[in-house]
CSV table of C-alpha atoms in Angstrom, one decimal:
chain,number,residue,atom,x,y,z
A,1,UNK,CA,-220.1,20.7,295.8
A,2,UNK,CA,-220.0,20.0,299.5
A,3,UNK,CA,-218.2,23.2,300.3
A,4,UNK,CA,-216.7,23.3,303.5
A,5,UNK,CA,-217.9,20.4,305.9
A,6,UNK,CA,-217.2,20.3,309.7
A,7,UNK,CA,-217.7,17.3,311.9
A,8,UNK,CA,-219.1,16.3,314.0
A,9,UNK,CA,-222.5,18.8,314.2
A,10,UNK,CA,-222.9,17.6,317.8
A,11,UNK,CA,-220.3,17.1,321.2
A,12,UNK,CA,-220.8,16.7,324.4
A,13,UNK,CA,-217.6,16.5,326.4
A,14,UNK,CA,-216.6,16.1,330.2
A,15,UNK,CA,-214.6,18.4,331.3
A,16,UNK,CA,-210.6,16.9,331.3
A,17,UNK,CA,-211.4,15.2,327.9
A,18,UNK,CA,-210.4,15.8,324.8
A,19,UNK,CA,-211.7,16.0,321.3
A,20,UNK,CA,-210.5,17.3,317.5
A,21,UNK,CA,-212.9,19.2,315.6
A,22,UNK,CA,-212.5,18.4,311.9
A,23,UNK,CA,-213.0,20.8,308.5
A,24,UNK,CA,-212.5,19.4,304.9
A,25,UNK,CA,-213.1,22.3,302.4
A,26,UNK,CA,-213.0,20.9,298.4
A,27,UNK,CA,-212.7,24.4,296.7
A,28,UNK,CA,-208.7,24.3,296.5
A,29,UNK,CA,-208.7,27.0,299.1
A,30,UNK,CA,-205.3,28.3,300.6
A,31,UNK,CA,-206.5,29.8,303.5
A,32,UNK,CA,-208.3,28.2,306.7
A,33,UNK,CA,-209.9,29.7,309.9
A,34,UNK,CA,-211.2,28.1,313.2
A,35,UNK,CA,-213.8,30.6,315.1
A,36,UNK,CA,-215.8,30.4,318.3
A,37,UNK,CA,-219.3,32.0,318.6
A,38,UNK,CA,-220.6,32.2,322.0
A,39,UNK,CA,-224.4,32.7,322.5
A,40,UNK,CA,-225.1,36.2,321.2
A,41,UNK,CA,-221.4,37.0,320.6
A,42,UNK,CA,-219.7,37.6,317.2
A,43,UNK,CA,-217.0,35.3,315.7
A,44,UNK,CA,-213.9,35.4,317.6
A,45,UNK,CA,-210.7,33.8,315.8
A,46,UNK,CA,-209.3,31.2,317.5
A,47,UNK,CA,-206.6,30.1,314.7
A,48,UNK,CA,-205.8,30.5,311.4
A,49,UNK,CA,-203.4,28.9,308.4
A,50,UNK,CA,-202.4,31.1,305.8
A,51,UNK,CA,-201.5,28.6,303.1
A,52,UNK,CA,-200.6,25.0,303.5
A,53,UNK,CA,-197.7,24.4,306.2
A,54,UNK,CA,-198.2,27.4,308.3
A,55,UNK,CA,-200.5,28.2,311.4
A,56,UNK,CA,-201.0,31.6,313.5
A,57,UNK,CA,-202.5,32.4,316.5
A,58,UNK,CA,-205.9,34.5,316.5
A,59,UNK,CA,-207.5,36.4,319.2
A,60,UNK,CA,-208.6,33.6,321.5
A,61,UNK,CA,-205.8,30.6,321.2
A,62,UNK,CA,-205.3,29.4,324.8
A,63,UNK,CA,-206.5,26.0,325.8
A,64,UNK,CA,-206.7,25.2,321.4
A,65,UNK,CA,-204.3,23.6,319.0
A,66,UNK,CA,-204.4,23.4,315.5
A,67,UNK,CA,-203.6,21.2,312.4
A,68,UNK,CA,-203.0,21.7,309.1
A,69,UNK,CA,-203.1,18.4,307.7
A,70,UNK,CA,-202.9,19.0,304.2
A,71,UNK,CA,-204.2,21.5,301.7
A,72,UNK,CA,-208.2,20.4,302.3
A,73,UNK,CA,-208.2,19.7,306.3
A,74,UNK,CA,-207.8,22.1,309.1
A,75,UNK,CA,-208.4,20.4,312.7
A,76,UNK,CA,-208.9,22.1,316.4
A,77,UNK,CA,-207.8,20.4,319.2
A,78,UNK,CA,-209.2,20.5,322.7
A,79,UNK,CA,-206.3,19.1,324.8
A,80,UNK,CA,-208.3,19.5,328.0
A,81,UNK,CA,-212.0,20.8,327.6
A,82,UNK,CA,-213.0,23.3,330.2
A,83,UNK,CA,-216.7,24.3,330.6
A,84,UNK,CA,-215.7,27.6,329.4
A,85,UNK,CA,-215.1,26.3,325.9
A,86,UNK,CA,-218.7,25.2,325.4
A,87,UNK,CA,-219.6,27.3,321.9
A,88,UNK,CA,-220.3,27.2,318.9
A,89,UNK,CA,-217.2,26.6,316.4
A,90,UNK,CA,-217.4,27.5,312.6
A,91,UNK,CA,-214.3,26.7,310.2
A,92,UNK,CA,-214.1,28.8,307.3
A,93,UNK,CA,-211.9,29.1,304.1
A,94,UNK,CA,-210.9,31.7,301.5
A,95,UNK,CA,-209.0,31.2,298.3
A,96,UNK,CA,-205.9,32.9,299.9
A,97,UNK,CA,-202.5,32.9,298.2
A,98,UNK,CA,-201.4,35.2,295.5
A,99,UNK,CA,-203.8,37.6,294.3
A,100,UNK,CA,-206.7,35.8,296.2
A,101,UNK,CA,-206.3,37.9,299.3
A,102,UNK,CA,-209.8,40.1,299.1
A,103,UNK,CA,-212.3,36.7,298.6
A,104,UNK,CA,-215.6,35.7,299.5
A,105,UNK,CA,-215.1,33.5,302.9
A,106,UNK,CA,-217.0,30.3,303.1
A,107,UNK,CA,-218.4,28.6,306.3
A,108,UNK,CA,-218.9,25.2,307.7
A,109,UNK,CA,-222.2,24.7,309.3
A,110,UNK,CA,-220.6,24.7,312.9
A,111,UNK,CA,-220.3,22.2,315.5
A,112,UNK,CA,-222.4,22.7,318.8
A,113,UNK,CA,-220.1,21.8,321.8
A,114,UNK,CA,-220.7,21.3,325.3
A,115,UNK,CA,-218.4,20.9,328.1
A,116,UNK,CA,-220.2,19.9,331.3
B,1,UNK,CA,-204.2,44.1,313.6
B,2,UNK,CA,-207.6,44.9,312.6
B,3,UNK,CA,-210.1,46.6,315.2
B,4,UNK,CA,-213.5,46.5,313.8
B,5,UNK,CA,-216.5,47.8,315.0
B,6,UNK,CA,-220.2,47.2,314.3
B,7,UNK,CA,-223.4,49.5,315.3
B,8,UNK,CA,-225.7,49.2,316.1
B,9,UNK,CA,-225.8,45.9,318.0
B,10,UNK,CA,-229.5,45.1,317.6
B,11,UNK,CA,-232.0,46.6,315.2
B,12,UNK,CA,-235.4,46.2,315.4
B,13,UNK,CA,-237.5,47.5,311.9
B,14,UNK,CA,-241.2,47.4,310.7
B,15,UNK,CA,-241.3,45.4,307.8
B,16,UNK,CA,-241.2,47.8,304.2
B,17,UNK,CA,-238.9,50.3,306.4
B,18,UNK,CA,-234.8,50.5,305.8
B,19,UNK,CA,-232.1,49.2,307.8
B,20,UNK,CA,-228.7,50.7,308.1
B,21,UNK,CA,-225.8,49.4,309.8
B,22,UNK,CA,-222.0,50.9,310.0
B,23,UNK,CA,-218.7,49.2,310.5
B,24,UNK,CA,-216.0,51.2,311.2
B,25,UNK,CA,-212.1,49.6,310.9
B,26,UNK,CA,-208.4,51.1,312.0
B,27,UNK,CA,-206.5,49.5,309.5
B,28,UNK,CA,-206.2,52.2,306.3
B,29,UNK,CA,-204.6,49.3,304.4
B,30,UNK,CA,-208.0,47.5,304.3
B,31,UNK,CA,-208.9,47.2,300.7
B,32,UNK,CA,-212.0,44.7,300.6
B,33,UNK,CA,-215.1,45.1,302.6
B,34,UNK,CA,-217.5,42.0,302.7
B,35,UNK,CA,-221.1,41.9,304.5
B,36,UNK,CA,-222.0,38.4,305.9
B,37,UNK,CA,-225.4,37.3,306.9
B,38,UNK,CA,-225.8,34.6,309.7
B,39,UNK,CA,-229.4,32.6,309.5
B,40,UNK,CA,-230.0,30.9,312.7
B,41,UNK,CA,-228.7,27.6,313.0
B,42,UNK,CA,-225.7,28.3,310.1
B,43,UNK,CA,-222.9,29.5,309.2
B,44,UNK,CA,-222.3,33.5,308.0
B,45,UNK,CA,-222.8,33.4,304.1
B,46,UNK,CA,-222.0,36.5,301.8
B,47,UNK,CA,-224.4,38.6,300.6
B,48,UNK,CA,-222.6,41.5,299.2
B,49,UNK,CA,-219.2,43.0,298.8
B,50,UNK,CA,-217.0,46.1,297.8
B,51,UNK,CA,-213.5,46.7,297.0
B,52,UNK,CA,-211.8,50.2,298.0
B,53,UNK,CA,-211.9,51.7,294.4
B,54,UNK,CA,-215.5,51.9,294.1
B,55,UNK,CA,-217.6,54.1,296.6
B,56,UNK,CA,-221.3,51.8,296.1
B,57,UNK,CA,-222.5,48.6,295.7
B,58,UNK,CA,-226.3,47.8,294.8
B,59,UNK,CA,-227.8,44.3,294.3
B,60,UNK,CA,-231.5,44.5,294.4
B,61,UNK,CA,-232.5,45.6,297.9
B,62,UNK,CA,-228.9,45.5,299.5
B,63,UNK,CA,-226.4,48.1,299.0
B,64,UNK,CA,-223.4,48.8,300.4
B,65,UNK,CA,-221.4,52.3,300.9
B,66,UNK,CA,-217.5,52.6,301.5
B,67,UNK,CA,-216.0,56.3,303.0
B,68,UNK,CA,-212.4,55.3,302.7
B,69,UNK,CA,-211.5,58.4,304.5
B,70,UNK,CA,-213.2,58.0,307.5
B,71,UNK,CA,-212.7,54.1,307.6
B,72,UNK,CA,-216.3,53.3,307.7
B,73,UNK,CA,-218.8,50.8,305.4
B,74,UNK,CA,-222.3,50.5,305.5
B,75,UNK,CA,-224.9,48.0,304.7
B,76,UNK,CA,-228.4,49.3,303.3
B,77,UNK,CA,-231.3,47.2,303.5
B,78,UNK,CA,-234.3,48.7,301.9
B,79,UNK,CA,-238.2,47.3,301.9
B,80,UNK,CA,-237.1,45.0,304.7
B,81,UNK,CA,-238.7,41.6,304.7
B,82,UNK,CA,-238.7,39.1,307.3
B,83,UNK,CA,-236.5,36.8,305.4
B,84,UNK,CA,-234.0,39.4,306.4
B,85,UNK,CA,-234.1,38.8,309.9
B,86,UNK,CA,-230.8,37.6,310.9
B,87,UNK,CA,-227.3,38.7,312.5
B,88,UNK,CA,-225.0,40.8,310.0
B,89,UNK,CA,-221.3,41.1,310.2
B,90,UNK,CA,-219.3,42.9,308.6
B,91,UNK,CA,-215.3,41.9,308.0
B,92,UNK,CA,-212.7,44.6,306.6
B,93,UNK,CA,-209.7,43.0,305.2
B,94,UNK,CA,-206.4,44.1,304.3
B,95,UNK,CA,-205.5,42.5,300.7
B,96,UNK,CA,-202.7,40.6,301.5
B,97,UNK,CA,-202.7,37.0,301.3
B,98,UNK,CA,-202.8,35.3,304.4
B,99,UNK,CA,-203.8,38.2,306.7
B,100,UNK,CA,-206.0,37.5,309.7
B,101,UNK,CA,-210.0,37.8,308.6
B,102,UNK,CA,-211.7,39.8,311.6
B,103,UNK,CA,-215.5,40.2,312.2
B,104,UNK,CA,-217.5,43.0,313.7
B,105,UNK,CA,-219.3,42.0,316.5
B,106,UNK,CA,-222.3,41.4,314.6
B,107,UNK,CA,-225.8,43.2,314.0
B,108,UNK,CA,-229.0,41.6,315.0
B,109,UNK,CA,-231.5,42.6,312.6
B,110,UNK,CA,-235.3,41.9,313.5
B,111,UNK,CA,-237.9,42.7,311.3
B,112,UNK,CA,-241.4,42.7,312.5
B,113,UNK,CA,-244.3,42.0,310.0
């Protein structure tokens, strides 16, 4: 019972490089989310996907793109990494769907990204 | 969208004392009120939640109280222990499926032995 799995756990990028953070959940959840957490800060929503086939911007979407590949997987892409994107990235999922709006969010273990 | 604020941002308590964290929200349609605990190096985990038809819920040493009129809810931890040291987040949510999941800024709790 893996829950939410994120890969990689750590990554160092050079400015201008691109990369994709992967997230997969095995709980048959409808809604998935990407957050960033800077040191000493809260969780800021980057993008979310209410259901398969839909994505919406959160508070801080600039510099990121997402893909809801299927119901299980939701990836986050940095096209041209900048030092300001150094952060810990968390993926989360909730049951969502009809009648499932008010349910617990499950988080992955996070990806620590450093852009130099 | 939902505007969520937590107070205080940091809280230092002596082991055995109580800790209270308050979360205020703006959307009167919110009807789900969870609290998450984040330990160092890990993702947040749900510790307790309450729905809008209930005013208070307890689970051993933790409790959540809700004041829908004033649009705030609080996390209460009694008889604090060192393992309660963590960052705590609230995330009030509007019930319709697919709405954004917005977290408060977090409260860092330090329990001193």
